[in-house]
CSV table of C-alpha atoms and ligand atoms in Angstrom, one decimal:
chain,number,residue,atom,x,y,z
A,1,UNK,CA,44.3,11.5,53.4
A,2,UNK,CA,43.5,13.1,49.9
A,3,UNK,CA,45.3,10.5,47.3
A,4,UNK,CA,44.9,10.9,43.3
A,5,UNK,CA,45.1,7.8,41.3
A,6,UNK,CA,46.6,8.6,38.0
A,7,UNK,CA,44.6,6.5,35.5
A,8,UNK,CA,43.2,7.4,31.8
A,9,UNK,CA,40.3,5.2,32.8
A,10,UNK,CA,37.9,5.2,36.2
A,11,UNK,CA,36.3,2.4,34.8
A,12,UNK,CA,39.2,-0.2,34.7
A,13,UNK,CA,39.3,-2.7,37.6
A,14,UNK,CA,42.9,-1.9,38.9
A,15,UNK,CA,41.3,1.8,39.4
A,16,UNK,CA,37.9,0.6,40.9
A,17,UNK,CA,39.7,-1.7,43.6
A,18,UNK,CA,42.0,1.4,44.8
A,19,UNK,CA,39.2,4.0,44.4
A,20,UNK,CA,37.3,1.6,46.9
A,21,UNK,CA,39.8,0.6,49.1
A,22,UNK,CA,40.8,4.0,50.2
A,23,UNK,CA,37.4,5.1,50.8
A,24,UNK,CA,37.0,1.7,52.6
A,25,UNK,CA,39.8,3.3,54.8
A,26,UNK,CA,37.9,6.9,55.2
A,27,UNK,CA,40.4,8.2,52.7
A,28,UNK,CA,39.4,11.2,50.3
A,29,UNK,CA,40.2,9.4,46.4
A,30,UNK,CA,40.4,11.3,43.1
A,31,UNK,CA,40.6,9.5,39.8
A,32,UNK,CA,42.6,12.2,37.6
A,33,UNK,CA,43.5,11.8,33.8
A,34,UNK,CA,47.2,12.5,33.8
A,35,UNK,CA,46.9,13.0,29.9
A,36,UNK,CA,44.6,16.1,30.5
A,37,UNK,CA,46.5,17.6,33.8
A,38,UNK,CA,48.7,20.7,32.4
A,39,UNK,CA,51.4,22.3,34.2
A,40,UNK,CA,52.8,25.2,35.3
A,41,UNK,CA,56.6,25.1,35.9
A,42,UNK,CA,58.0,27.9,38.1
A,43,UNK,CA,60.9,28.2,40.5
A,44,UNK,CA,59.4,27.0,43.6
A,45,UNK,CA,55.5,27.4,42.6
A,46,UNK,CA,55.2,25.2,40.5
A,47,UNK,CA,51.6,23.8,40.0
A,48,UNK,CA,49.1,21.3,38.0
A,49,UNK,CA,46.3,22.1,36.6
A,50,UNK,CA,43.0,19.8,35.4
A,51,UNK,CA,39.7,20.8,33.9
A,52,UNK,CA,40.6,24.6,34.8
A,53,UNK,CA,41.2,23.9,38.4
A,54,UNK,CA,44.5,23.8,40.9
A,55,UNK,CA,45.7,20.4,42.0
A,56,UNK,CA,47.4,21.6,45.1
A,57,UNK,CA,46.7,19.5,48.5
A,58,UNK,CA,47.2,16.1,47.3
A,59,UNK,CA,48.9,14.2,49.8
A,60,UNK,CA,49.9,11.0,47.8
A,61,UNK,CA,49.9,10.1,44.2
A,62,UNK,CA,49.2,6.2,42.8
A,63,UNK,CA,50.7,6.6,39.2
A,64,UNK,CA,48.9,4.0,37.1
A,65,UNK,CA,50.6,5.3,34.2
A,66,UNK,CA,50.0,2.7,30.6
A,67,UNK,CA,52.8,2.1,28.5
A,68,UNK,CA,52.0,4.5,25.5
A,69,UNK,CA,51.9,7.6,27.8
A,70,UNK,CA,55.0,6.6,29.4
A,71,UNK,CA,56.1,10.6,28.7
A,72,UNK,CA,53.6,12.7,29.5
A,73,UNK,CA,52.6,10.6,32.3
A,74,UNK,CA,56.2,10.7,33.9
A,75,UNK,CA,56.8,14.1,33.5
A,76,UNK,CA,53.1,14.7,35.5
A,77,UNK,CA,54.4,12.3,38.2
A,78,UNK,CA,57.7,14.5,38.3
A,79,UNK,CA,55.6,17.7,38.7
A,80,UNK,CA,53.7,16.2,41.8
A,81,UNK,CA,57.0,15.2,43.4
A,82,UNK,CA,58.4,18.5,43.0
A,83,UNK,CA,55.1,20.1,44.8
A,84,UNK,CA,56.2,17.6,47.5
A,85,UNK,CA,53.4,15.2,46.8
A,86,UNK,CA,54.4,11.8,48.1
A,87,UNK,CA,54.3,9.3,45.1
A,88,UNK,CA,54.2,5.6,45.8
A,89,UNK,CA,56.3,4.7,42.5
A,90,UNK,CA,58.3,7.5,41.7
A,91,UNK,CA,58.6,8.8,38.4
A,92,UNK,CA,62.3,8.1,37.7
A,93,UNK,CA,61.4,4.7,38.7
A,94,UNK,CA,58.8,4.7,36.6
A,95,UNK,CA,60.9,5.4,33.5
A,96,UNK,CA,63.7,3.0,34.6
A,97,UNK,CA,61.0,-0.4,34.1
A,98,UNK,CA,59.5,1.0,30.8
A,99,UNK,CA,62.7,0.5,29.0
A,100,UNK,CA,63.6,-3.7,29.2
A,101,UNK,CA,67.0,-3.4,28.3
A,102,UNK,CA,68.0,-0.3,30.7
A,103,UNK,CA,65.8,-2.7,33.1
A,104,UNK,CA,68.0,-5.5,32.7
A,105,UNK,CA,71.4,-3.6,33.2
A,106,UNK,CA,70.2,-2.4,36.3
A,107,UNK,CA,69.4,-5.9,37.7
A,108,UNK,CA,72.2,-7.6,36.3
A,109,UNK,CA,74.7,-4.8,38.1
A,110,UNK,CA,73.6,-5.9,41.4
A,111,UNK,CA,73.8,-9.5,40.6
A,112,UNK,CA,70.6,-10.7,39.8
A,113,UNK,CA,69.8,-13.8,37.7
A,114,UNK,CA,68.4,-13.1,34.6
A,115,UNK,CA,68.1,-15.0,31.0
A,116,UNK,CA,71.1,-14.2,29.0
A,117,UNK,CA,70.7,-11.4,27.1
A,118,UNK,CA,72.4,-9.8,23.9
A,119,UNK,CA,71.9,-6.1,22.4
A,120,UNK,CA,74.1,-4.9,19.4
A,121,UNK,CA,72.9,-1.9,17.0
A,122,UNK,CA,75.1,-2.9,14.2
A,123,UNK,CA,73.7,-5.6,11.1
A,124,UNK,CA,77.1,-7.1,11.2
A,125,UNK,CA,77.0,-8.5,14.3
A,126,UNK,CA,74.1,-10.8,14.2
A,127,UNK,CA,75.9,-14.2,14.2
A,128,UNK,CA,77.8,-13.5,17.0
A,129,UNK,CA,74.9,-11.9,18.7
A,130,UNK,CA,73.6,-15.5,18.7
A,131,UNK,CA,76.6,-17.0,19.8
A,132,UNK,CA,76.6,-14.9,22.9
A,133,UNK,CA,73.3,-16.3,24.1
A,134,UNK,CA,74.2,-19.6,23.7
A,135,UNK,CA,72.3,-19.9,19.8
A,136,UNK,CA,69.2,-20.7,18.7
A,137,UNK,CA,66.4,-21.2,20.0
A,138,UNK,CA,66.0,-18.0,21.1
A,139,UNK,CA,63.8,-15.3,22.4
A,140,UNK,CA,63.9,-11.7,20.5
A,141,UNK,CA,62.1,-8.9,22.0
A,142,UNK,CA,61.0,-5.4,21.1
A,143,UNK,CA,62.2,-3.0,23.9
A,144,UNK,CA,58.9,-1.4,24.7
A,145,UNK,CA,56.8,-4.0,23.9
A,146,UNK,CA,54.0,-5.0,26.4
A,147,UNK,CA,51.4,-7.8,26.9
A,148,UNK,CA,53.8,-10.5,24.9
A,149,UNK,CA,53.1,-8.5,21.9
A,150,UNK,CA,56.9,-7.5,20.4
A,151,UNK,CA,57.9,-11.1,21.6
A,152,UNK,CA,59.1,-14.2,19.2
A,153,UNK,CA,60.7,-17.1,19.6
A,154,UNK,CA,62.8,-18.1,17.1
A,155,UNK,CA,63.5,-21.5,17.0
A,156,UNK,CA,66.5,-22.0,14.3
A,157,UNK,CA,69.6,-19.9,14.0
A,158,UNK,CA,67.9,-18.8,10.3
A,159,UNK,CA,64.9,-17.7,11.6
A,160,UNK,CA,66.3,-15.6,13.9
A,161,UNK,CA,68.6,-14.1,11.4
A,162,UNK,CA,65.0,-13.1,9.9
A,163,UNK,CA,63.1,-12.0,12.2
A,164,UNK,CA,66.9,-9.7,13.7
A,165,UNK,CA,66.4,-8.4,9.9
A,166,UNK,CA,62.8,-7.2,10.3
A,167,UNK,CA,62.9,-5.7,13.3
A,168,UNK,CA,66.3,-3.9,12.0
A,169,UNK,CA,64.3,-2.8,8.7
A,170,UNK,CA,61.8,-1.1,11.0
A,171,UNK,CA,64.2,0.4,13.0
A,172,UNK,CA,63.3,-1.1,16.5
A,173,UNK,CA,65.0,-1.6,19.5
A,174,UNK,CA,65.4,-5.3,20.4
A,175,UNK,CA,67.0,-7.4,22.2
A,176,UNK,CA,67.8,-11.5,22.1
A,177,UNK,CA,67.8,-13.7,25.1
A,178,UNK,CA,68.6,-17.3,26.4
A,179,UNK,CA,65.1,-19.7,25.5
A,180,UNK,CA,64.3,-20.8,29.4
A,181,UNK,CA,62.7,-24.0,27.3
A,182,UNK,CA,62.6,-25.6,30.7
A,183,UNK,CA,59.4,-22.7,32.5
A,184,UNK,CA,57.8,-24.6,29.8
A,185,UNK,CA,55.1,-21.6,28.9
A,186,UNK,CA,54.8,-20.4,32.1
A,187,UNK,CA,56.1,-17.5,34.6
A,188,UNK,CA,55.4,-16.5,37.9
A,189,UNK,CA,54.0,-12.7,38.9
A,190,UNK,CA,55.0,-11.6,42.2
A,191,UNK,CA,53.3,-8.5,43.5
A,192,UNK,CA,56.0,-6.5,45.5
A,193,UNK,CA,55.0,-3.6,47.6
A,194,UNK,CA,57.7,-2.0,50.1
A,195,UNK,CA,59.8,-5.5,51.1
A,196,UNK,CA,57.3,-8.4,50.8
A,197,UNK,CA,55.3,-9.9,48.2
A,198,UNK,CA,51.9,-9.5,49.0
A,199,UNK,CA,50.6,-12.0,46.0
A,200,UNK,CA,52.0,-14.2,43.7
A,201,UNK,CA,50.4,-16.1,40.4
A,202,UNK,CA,51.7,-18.5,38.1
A,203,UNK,CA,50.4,-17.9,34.3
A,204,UNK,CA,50.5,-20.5,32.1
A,205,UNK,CA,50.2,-19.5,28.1
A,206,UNK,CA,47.4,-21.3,26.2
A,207,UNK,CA,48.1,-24.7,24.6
A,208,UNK,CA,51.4,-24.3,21.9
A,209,UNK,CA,52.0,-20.7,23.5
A,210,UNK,CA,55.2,-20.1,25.4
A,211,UNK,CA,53.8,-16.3,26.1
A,212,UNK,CA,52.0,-16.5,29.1
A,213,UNK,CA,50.3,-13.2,29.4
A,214,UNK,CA,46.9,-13.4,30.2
A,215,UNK,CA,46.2,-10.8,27.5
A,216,UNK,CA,47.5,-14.2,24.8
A,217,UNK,CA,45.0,-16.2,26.4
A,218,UNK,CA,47.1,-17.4,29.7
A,219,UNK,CA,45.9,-18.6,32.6
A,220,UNK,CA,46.6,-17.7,36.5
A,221,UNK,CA,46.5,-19.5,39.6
A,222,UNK,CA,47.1,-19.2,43.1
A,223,UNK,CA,51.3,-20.4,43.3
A,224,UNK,CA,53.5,-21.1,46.7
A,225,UNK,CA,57.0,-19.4,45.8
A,226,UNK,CA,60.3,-20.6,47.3
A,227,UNK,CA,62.1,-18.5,49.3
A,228,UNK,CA,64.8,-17.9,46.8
A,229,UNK,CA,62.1,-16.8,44.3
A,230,UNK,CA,60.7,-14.4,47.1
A,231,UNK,CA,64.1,-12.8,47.6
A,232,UNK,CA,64.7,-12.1,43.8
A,233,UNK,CA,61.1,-10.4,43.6
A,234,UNK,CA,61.7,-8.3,46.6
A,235,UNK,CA,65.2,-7.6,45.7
A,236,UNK,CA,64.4,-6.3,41.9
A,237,UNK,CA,61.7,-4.0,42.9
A,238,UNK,CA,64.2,-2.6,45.0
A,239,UNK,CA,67.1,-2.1,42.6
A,240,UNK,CA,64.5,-0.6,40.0
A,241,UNK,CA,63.5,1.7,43.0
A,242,UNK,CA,59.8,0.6,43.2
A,243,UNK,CA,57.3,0.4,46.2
A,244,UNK,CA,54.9,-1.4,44.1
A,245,UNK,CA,56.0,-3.5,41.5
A,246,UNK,CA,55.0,-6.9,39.2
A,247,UNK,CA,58.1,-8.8,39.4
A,248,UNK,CA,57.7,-11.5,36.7
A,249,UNK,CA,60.5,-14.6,37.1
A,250,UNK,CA,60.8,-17.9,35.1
A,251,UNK,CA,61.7,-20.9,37.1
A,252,UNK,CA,64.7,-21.8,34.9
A,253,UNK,CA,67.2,-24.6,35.9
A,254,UNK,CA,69.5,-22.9,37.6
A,255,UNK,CA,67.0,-21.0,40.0
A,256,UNK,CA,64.2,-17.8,39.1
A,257,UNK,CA,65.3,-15.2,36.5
A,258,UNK,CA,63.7,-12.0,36.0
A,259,UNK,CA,62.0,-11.1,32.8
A,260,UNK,CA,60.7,-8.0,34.1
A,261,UNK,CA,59.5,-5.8,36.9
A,262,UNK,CA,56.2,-3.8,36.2
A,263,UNK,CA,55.6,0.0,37.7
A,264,UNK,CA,51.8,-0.5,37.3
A,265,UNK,CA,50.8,-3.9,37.4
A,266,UNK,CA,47.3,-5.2,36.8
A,267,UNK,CA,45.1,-6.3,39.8
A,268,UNK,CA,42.6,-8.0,38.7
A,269,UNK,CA,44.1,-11.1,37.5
A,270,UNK,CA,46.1,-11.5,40.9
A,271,UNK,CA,43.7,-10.2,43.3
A,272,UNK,CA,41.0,-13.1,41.2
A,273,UNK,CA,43.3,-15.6,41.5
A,274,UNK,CA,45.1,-15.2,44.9
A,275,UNK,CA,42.1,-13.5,46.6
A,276,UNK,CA,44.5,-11.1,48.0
A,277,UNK,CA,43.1,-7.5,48.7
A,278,UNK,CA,46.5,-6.0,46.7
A,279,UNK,CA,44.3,-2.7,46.2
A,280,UNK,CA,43.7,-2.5,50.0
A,281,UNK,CA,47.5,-3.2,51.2
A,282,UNK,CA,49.0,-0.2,48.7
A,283,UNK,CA,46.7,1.9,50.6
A,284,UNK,CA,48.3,0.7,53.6
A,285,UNK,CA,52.0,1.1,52.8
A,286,UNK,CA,50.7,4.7,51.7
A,287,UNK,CA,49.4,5.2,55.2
A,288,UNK,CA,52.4,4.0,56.7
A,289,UNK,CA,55.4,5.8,54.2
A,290,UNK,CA,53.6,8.9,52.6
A,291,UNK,CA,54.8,12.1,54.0
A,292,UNK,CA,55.1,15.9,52.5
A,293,UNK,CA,58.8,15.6,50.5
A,294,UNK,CA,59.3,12.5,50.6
A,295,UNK,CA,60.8,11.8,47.5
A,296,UNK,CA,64.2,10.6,46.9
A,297,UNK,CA,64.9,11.4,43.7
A,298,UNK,CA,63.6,14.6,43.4
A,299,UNK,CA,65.6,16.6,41.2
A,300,UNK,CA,67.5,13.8,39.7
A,301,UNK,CA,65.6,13.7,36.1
B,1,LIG,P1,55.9,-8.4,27.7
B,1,LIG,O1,56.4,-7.2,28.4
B,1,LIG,O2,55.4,-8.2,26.4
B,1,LIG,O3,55.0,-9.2,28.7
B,1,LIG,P2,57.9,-10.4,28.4
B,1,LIG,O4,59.4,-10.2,28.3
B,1,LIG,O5,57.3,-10.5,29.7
B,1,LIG,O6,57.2,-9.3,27.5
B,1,LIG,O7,57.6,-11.8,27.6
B,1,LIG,C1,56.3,-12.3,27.5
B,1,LIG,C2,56.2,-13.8,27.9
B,1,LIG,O8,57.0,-14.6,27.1
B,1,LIG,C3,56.7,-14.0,29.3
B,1,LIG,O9,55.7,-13.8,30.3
B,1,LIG,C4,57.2,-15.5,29.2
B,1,LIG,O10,56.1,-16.4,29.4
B,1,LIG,C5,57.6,-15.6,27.8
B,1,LIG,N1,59.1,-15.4,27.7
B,1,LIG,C6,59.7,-14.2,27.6
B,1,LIG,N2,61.0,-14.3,27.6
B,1,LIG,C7,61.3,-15.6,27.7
B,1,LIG,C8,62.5,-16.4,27.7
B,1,LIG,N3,63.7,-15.8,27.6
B,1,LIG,N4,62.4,-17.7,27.8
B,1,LIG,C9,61.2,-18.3,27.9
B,1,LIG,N5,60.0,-17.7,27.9
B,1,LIG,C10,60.1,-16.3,27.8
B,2,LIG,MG1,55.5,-9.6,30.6
């Protein structure tokens, strides 16, 4: 087959491991730069272009599209299913796990466990926006925020109300949630692709940290899941409409909550820690599920 891998960088592992995994497989692989691909948006001809050159003939698409492209890179995704290109995330699903909050509502309508979470817009509301997640301590996070950058916990009703103020002044999109005190720093990636997870980590933030990105200094290992937590990976990639996903739960008291399910997640830190070949098995569900049209939300924004 003749796949593209969507990636600003040829050089970052995540690419590397799918570049050599479908050649591995005999397949023809492409690393394109979706920020320089232009298009061409016709009735029924539509096209991409890159470098002066058609992109027709593709027959599958790996969108590895980074958070601060989110628009451009969508929209390229969206051109490729509407050439008929098979696209292993689609790009309305794409969009969907950018935004948290839009994320959560999703999740939460088909009866998934999450932290509790508040939103409000209005500066009066603030107290009882505290109230509503059971009060401090709490977690307050930017929207769009990636990498545990945009996230604070604030441990005392008043600082809170402070850091609710800042993020108001700047005019930010935030939301406050439930404190799982008890994951105590630590959260569990499951990597989803179709209907099973194919890896799963637990990171565990640095000494004092309750982030546990690895970008804040985390650490994975290799983690046995229960099958409850298994169900609740598999089941939120689905809701959000993803064929590969990060599904990141927090083992809370009451069972896994989801923080968050990622459209392009990282390999390297899984595939090092689980010694899982994730790059290989995305080429194999592509194999399997990639056919001309096959897109089901094609014309659906
Ligand atoms: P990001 O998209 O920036 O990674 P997350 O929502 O995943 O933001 O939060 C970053 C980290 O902070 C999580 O991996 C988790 O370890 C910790 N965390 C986030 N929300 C909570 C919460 N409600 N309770 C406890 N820990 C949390
Ligand atoms: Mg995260």
């Amino acid at each position: 087959m003749k796949i593209a891998v969507l990636s600003t960088n040829r050089d970052l592992y995540s690419t590397r491991r799918l570049v050599e995994a479908g050649e591995e497989r005999g397949h023809a692989i492409r690393v394109i730069n979706h920020k320089r691909c232009y298009m061409n948006i016709v009735s029924n001809e539509s096209d991409i272009h890159y470098n002066g050159e058609s992109l027709k003939g593709f027959d599958a698409i790996i969108p590895r599209i980074g958070a601060s492209v989110t628009f451009y890179g969508t929209a390229v995704v969206r051109q490729f299913e509407t050439m008929g290109v098979y696209s292993v995330n689609e790009s309305v699903a794409i969009s969907r796990s950018r935004d948290k909050l839009r994320s959560l509502q999703l999740l939460a309508r088909k009866g998934i466990d999450l932290p509790v979470t508040g939103f409000a817009n209005a500066p009066g509301d603030t107290d009882d926006l505290l109230a509503v997640v059971g009060g401090a301590p709490v977690v307050i996070k930017l929207l769009e925020g990636t990498q545990g950058v945009g996230v604070v916990l604030a441990e005392t009703k008043k600082a809170a109300a402070s850091v609710i103020e800042a993020f108001r002044g700047l005019k930010a999109n935030f939301m406050v949630q439930e404190f799982v005190k008890e994951a105590d720093g630590a959260d569990i990636r499951c990597l989803v692709i179709g209907d099973k997870v194919v890896a799963a980590m637990k990171r565990q933030g640095k000494e004092g940290e309750f982030r546990s990105n690895l970008h804040r200094g985390g650490t994975a290992s290799l983690v046995k899941i229960s099958p409850a937590e298994r169900r609740t990976a598999v089941q939120s990639a689905k809701v959000m409409g993803l064929n590969v996903a990060g599904v990141d739960l927090l083992q809370s008291s009451r069972g896994p909550v989801v923080l968050e399910v990622n459209s392009s997640p990282g390999l390297e830190g899984i595939e090092k820690a689980t010694k899982r070949d994730v790059a290989g098995t995305i080429i194999e569900f592509i194999e399997k599920n990639a056919r001309h049209g096959r897109t089901k939300t094609r014309g659906k924004g």
